[in-house]
């Protein structure tokens, strides 16, 4: 028996292909400043759309302002079926530091920055990045922040609201204020703290978008992953993406890259079928990581 991992899922009011694109790596080193080759960055964005990608993840604090302006240069005027998801809740220091910018007034200003730099009148989805702890979800009040975004939604500047780096309690708080289209948290083969949350969100029709699906700044390294990839004639990263697509129907992926070749390799993961033996082996990686 094999399982086909490709498909579509509802994000806000649109059906999107489950394998999208994350624009973070288009900025300079450390997600700061311009890319070394802006033309290559534009080429990656255009190739992503040409290959069928219909949702792109970005933020005006990537660069800052760099990735949004590249997206506008590469893709505007935007296709009707392209969904652009952005984030607010932080700003960048002159030393490339990540600084919380979480007050309602700061969030409103960031929404307007995103509108201007993307060149749109309405943002498709805005994720509230919660940074009480930059290393992972941490409890803290978010009512005023969600209410501010809900007001912008009411005025037509935002279509849908999402959350990033959120606890279960914060998700429940936000949903009591406004509909939540997606949750974006750290999750991958080796880090599966959100297993139960993903299943609960799936029951409610809410998309879950893992950031660092390939490990991020510490790429996934597993002999099991490498062995499964060799058996199936794929790269370890392709198998890691295919496993995530299999894990739950509401998982949407946004792997990033600044290379056209790597982009095509990532997108090919949507067509990989995982035999049950491979799935069992891959499911064991998280336990092995904890034990180690």
C-alpha positions as CSV (number, residue, x, y, z in Angstrom):
1,X,0.0,0.0,0.0
2,X,1.2,3.5,-0.8
3,X,-0.2,6.9,0.1
4,X,-0.3,9.9,-2.4
5,X,0.8,13.0,-0.5
6,X,-0.2,15.8,-2.9
7,X,-3.6,17.6,-2.8
8,X,-5.3,20.9,-1.8
9,X,-6.6,22.4,1.3
10,X,-8.7,25.4,2.3
11,X,-6.8,28.5,3.4
12,X,-9.1,31.3,4.3
13,X,-11.6,31.4,1.4
14,X,-9.4,29.7,-1.2
15,X,-8.4,26.2,-2.0
16,X,-4.6,26.1,-2.3
17,X,-2.1,23.4,-3.3
18,X,-0.6,22.1,-0.1
19,X,3.0,22.7,-1.2
20,X,3.7,26.4,-1.3
21,X,6.8,28.6,-1.1
22,X,8.4,30.6,1.7
23,X,10.2,33.8,0.7
24,X,12.4,34.3,3.8
25,X,15.6,33.0,2.1
26,X,15.3,35.6,-0.7
27,X,16.7,38.2,1.7
28,X,20.4,38.6,2.4
29,X,22.4,36.6,5.0
30,X,20.6,36.3,8.3
31,X,17.4,37.4,6.5
32,X,18.8,40.9,6.5
33,X,19.5,43.2,3.6
34,X,19.2,42.6,-0.1
35,X,20.1,39.3,-1.8
36,X,23.4,39.0,-3.6
37,X,21.6,38.5,-6.9
38,X,18.2,40.1,-7.0
39,X,17.5,38.9,-10.5
40,X,18.0,35.3,-9.3
41,X,15.5,35.9,-6.5
42,X,12.9,37.2,-9.0
43,X,13.5,34.2,-11.1
44,X,12.8,31.8,-8.2
45,X,9.5,33.6,-7.5
46,X,8.4,33.4,-11.1
47,X,9.4,29.8,-11.4
48,X,7.5,28.9,-8.3
49,X,4.3,30.4,-9.8
50,X,5.0,28.8,-13.2
51,X,5.3,25.4,-11.4
52,X,1.9,25.8,-9.9
53,X,2.6,27.3,-6.5
54,X,-0.4,29.4,-5.5
55,X,0.5,30.5,-1.9
56,X,3.6,32.3,-0.8
57,X,4.6,33.1,2.7
58,X,6.5,36.3,3.5
59,X,6.8,39.2,5.9
60,X,7.8,42.8,5.8
61,X,10.4,42.1,8.5
62,X,12.3,39.8,6.1
63,X,15.0,42.2,5.0
64,X,13.3,44.3,6.2
65,X,11.0,45.1,3.3
66,X,13.2,43.1,0.9
67,X,11.1,40.0,0.2
68,X,7.9,41.9,-0.2
69,X,9.4,44.3,-2.7
70,X,10.9,41.3,-4.6
71,X,7.5,39.6,-4.7
72,X,5.9,42.8,-6.1
73,X,8.6,43.1,-8.7
74,X,8.4,39.5,-9.8
75,X,4.7,38.8,-9.6
76,X,2.6,42.0,-9.7
77,X,0.0,42.3,-11.1
78,X,-0.9,39.2,-9.1
79,X,-2.8,36.2,-10.4
80,X,-6.3,36.0,-9.0
81,X,-5.6,32.6,-7.5
82,X,-2.3,33.6,-5.8
83,X,-2.6,33.8,-2.0
84,X,0.1,35.8,-0.2
85,X,0.4,35.2,3.5
86,X,2.4,37.7,5.6
87,X,3.3,38.2,9.3
88,X,3.3,41.0,11.8
89,X,4.6,41.3,15.3
90,X,8.3,42.1,15.0
91,X,10.8,44.6,13.5
92,X,14.5,44.4,12.7
93,X,17.3,46.3,14.5
94,X,20.1,48.0,12.6
95,X,22.3,45.1,13.8
96,X,19.9,42.5,12.2
97,X,18.3,41.7,15.6
98,X,14.7,40.6,15.8
99,X,12.8,42.9,18.1
100,X,9.2,42.4,19.3
101,X,6.8,45.0,17.8
102,X,3.6,43.8,19.3
103,X,1.5,46.7,20.4
104,X,-1.8,47.3,18.5
105,X,-0.4,50.5,17.0
106,X,2.8,48.7,15.8
107,X,0.7,46.0,14.3
108,X,-1.4,48.5,12.4
109,X,1.7,50.2,11.1
110,X,3.1,46.9,9.9
111,X,0.0,46.0,8.1
112,X,0.2,49.3,6.2
113,X,3.9,48.6,5.4
114,X,3.0,45.2,4.0
115,X,0.2,46.7,1.9
116,X,2.5,49.3,0.5
117,X,5.5,47.1,-0.2
118,X,3.4,44.3,-1.7
119,X,1.4,46.8,-3.7
120,X,-2.0,45.5,-2.7
121,X,-5.2,47.1,-1.3
122,X,-6.0,44.0,0.8
123,X,-3.7,41.4,2.5
124,X,-4.9,37.8,1.9
125,X,-3.8,36.5,5.3
126,X,-2.0,38.2,8.1
127,X,-0.4,36.0,10.8
128,X,0.1,37.5,14.2
129,X,3.6,36.4,15.2
130,X,3.6,36.0,19.0
131,X,7.1,36.5,20.5
132,X,6.8,36.3,24.2
133,X,9.7,33.8,23.6
134,X,11.5,33.8,20.3
135,X,12.4,30.1,20.7
136,X,8.9,28.8,20.9
137,X,5.3,29.4,22.0
138,X,4.9,31.0,25.4
139,X,1.7,32.1,27.2
140,X,0.9,35.8,27.2
141,X,-2.1,38.0,26.4
142,X,-3.0,38.6,22.8
143,X,-6.6,39.9,23.0
144,X,-5.7,43.5,22.1
145,X,-3.5,42.4,19.2
146,X,-6.2,40.1,17.7
147,X,-8.8,42.8,18.2
148,X,-6.6,45.3,16.3
149,X,-6.3,42.9,13.4
150,X,-10.0,42.1,13.5
151,X,-10.7,45.8,13.1
152,X,-8.5,46.0,10.1
153,X,-10.3,43.0,8.7
154,X,-13.6,44.8,9.2
155,X,-12.3,47.7,7.3
156,X,-11.3,45.6,4.4
157,X,-7.5,45.8,4.7
158,X,-7.1,42.1,5.8
159,X,-9.1,39.1,4.5
160,X,-8.1,36.5,7.0
161,X,-6.2,36.3,10.3
162,X,-3.7,33.6,11.3
163,X,-1.4,33.0,14.3
164,X,2.3,32.1,14.4
165,X,4.3,30.7,17.4
166,X,1.0,30.2,19.3
167,X,0.0,28.1,22.3
168,X,-3.3,26.2,22.3
169,X,-4.7,28.7,24.9
170,X,-3.8,31.6,22.6
171,X,-5.4,29.9,19.7
172,X,-8.6,29.5,21.7
173,X,-8.5,33.1,22.8
174,X,-8.0,34.4,19.2
175,X,-10.8,32.2,17.9
176,X,-13.2,33.7,20.4
177,X,-12.5,37.1,18.9
178,X,-12.2,36.3,15.2
179,X,-12.1,33.4,12.8
180,X,-8.5,32.0,12.5
181,X,-7.5,30.7,9.0
182,X,-4.2,29.1,9.9
183,X,-1.7,28.4,12.6
184,X,2.1,28.5,11.9
185,X,4.3,26.8,14.4
186,X,7.6,24.9,14.5
187,X,7.0,21.3,13.5
188,X,8.9,18.7,11.5
189,X,9.9,15.0,11.6
190,X,12.1,15.5,14.7
191,X,10.0,18.1,16.6
192,X,6.4,17.0,17.0
193,X,5.1,18.8,20.1
194,X,2.0,20.0,18.1
195,X,0.8,16.5,17.1
196,X,-2.5,16.7,19.0
197,X,-3.0,20.4,18.1
198,X,-2.7,19.6,14.4
199,X,-5.3,16.9,14.6
200,X,-7.7,19.2,16.5
201,X,-7.2,22.0,14.0
202,X,-7.9,19.5,11.1
203,X,-11.2,18.7,12.7
204,X,-12.1,22.4,12.6
205,X,-10.9,22.9,9.1
206,X,-8.0,25.2,10.1
207,X,-4.7,25.0,8.1
208,X,-1.5,24.2,10.0
209,X,1.7,25.5,8.4
210,X,5.0,24.2,9.9
211,X,7.8,26.6,9.8
212,X,11.3,25.1,9.6
213,X,9.8,22.0,8.0
214,X,13.3,20.9,7.2
215,X,14.9,22.0,10.5
216,X,15.6,25.6,9.7
217,X,18.9,26.9,11.0
218,X,19.7,23.3,12.2
219,X,18.8,21.1,9.3
220,X,17.4,17.7,10.0
221,X,20.0,15.0,10.3
222,X,18.9,11.4,10.7
223,X,20.4,8.1,9.4
224,X,16.8,6.7,9.2
225,X,15.8,9.7,7.0
226,X,18.8,9.1,4.8
227,X,18.2,5.4,4.5
228,X,14.5,5.9,3.5
229,X,15.5,8.5,1.0
230,X,18.1,6.2,-0.6
231,X,15.5,3.4,-0.8
232,X,13.0,5.6,-2.5
233,X,15.4,7.4,-4.8
234,X,14.8,10.8,-3.3
235,X,16.7,13.3,-1.2
236,X,16.3,13.3,2.6
237,X,14.7,16.7,2.4
238,X,12.1,15.5,-0.2
239,X,11.2,12.7,2.1
240,X,10.9,15.0,5.1
241,X,8.4,17.2,3.1
242,X,6.5,14.1,1.8
243,X,6.1,12.9,5.4
244,X,4.7,16.2,6.5
245,X,2.2,16.1,3.6
246,X,1.2,12.7,4.7
247,X,1.0,13.5,8.4
248,X,-2.4,15.4,8.2
249,X,-4.6,16.8,5.4
250,X,-4.5,20.3,6.9
251,X,-0.7,20.7,6.7
252,X,0.4,23.3,4.2
253,X,4.2,23.5,3.5
254,X,6.2,26.6,2.7
255,X,9.8,25.4,2.2
256,X,12.1,28.3,1.2
257,X,15.0,28.5,-1.2
258,X,16.9,31.0,-3.3
259,X,17.7,28.4,-6.0
260,X,15.5,27.5,-8.9
261,X,17.0,23.9,-8.9
262,X,16.3,23.5,-5.2
263,X,12.8,24.9,-5.7
264,X,12.0,22.3,-8.3
265,X,13.4,19.6,-6.0
266,X,11.2,20.7,-3.1
267,X,8.1,20.8,-5.3
268,X,8.7,17.3,-6.6
269,X,8.1,16.1,-3.0
270,X,4.4,16.4,-3.6
271,X,4.5,13.5,-6.0
272,X,6.4,11.1,-3.7
273,X,4.5,8.1,-2.4
274,X,5.5,6.7,1.0
275,X,5.1,2.9,1.6
276,X,3.9,2.0,5.0
277,X,7.3,0.6,6.1
278,X,8.8,3.9,5.3
279,X,6.2,5.8,7.3
280,X,6.8,3.6,10.3
281,X,10.5,4.2,10.1
282,X,10.0,8.0,9.8
283,X,7.5,8.1,12.6
284,X,10.2,6.8,14.9
285,X,12.6,9.7,14.3
286,X,11.0,12.0,16.8
287,X,11.2,9.4,19.6
288,X,14.9,8.8,18.7
289,X,15.5,12.5,18.9
290,X,14.0,12.8,22.4
291,X,16.0,9.8,23.5
292,X,19.2,11.3,22.2
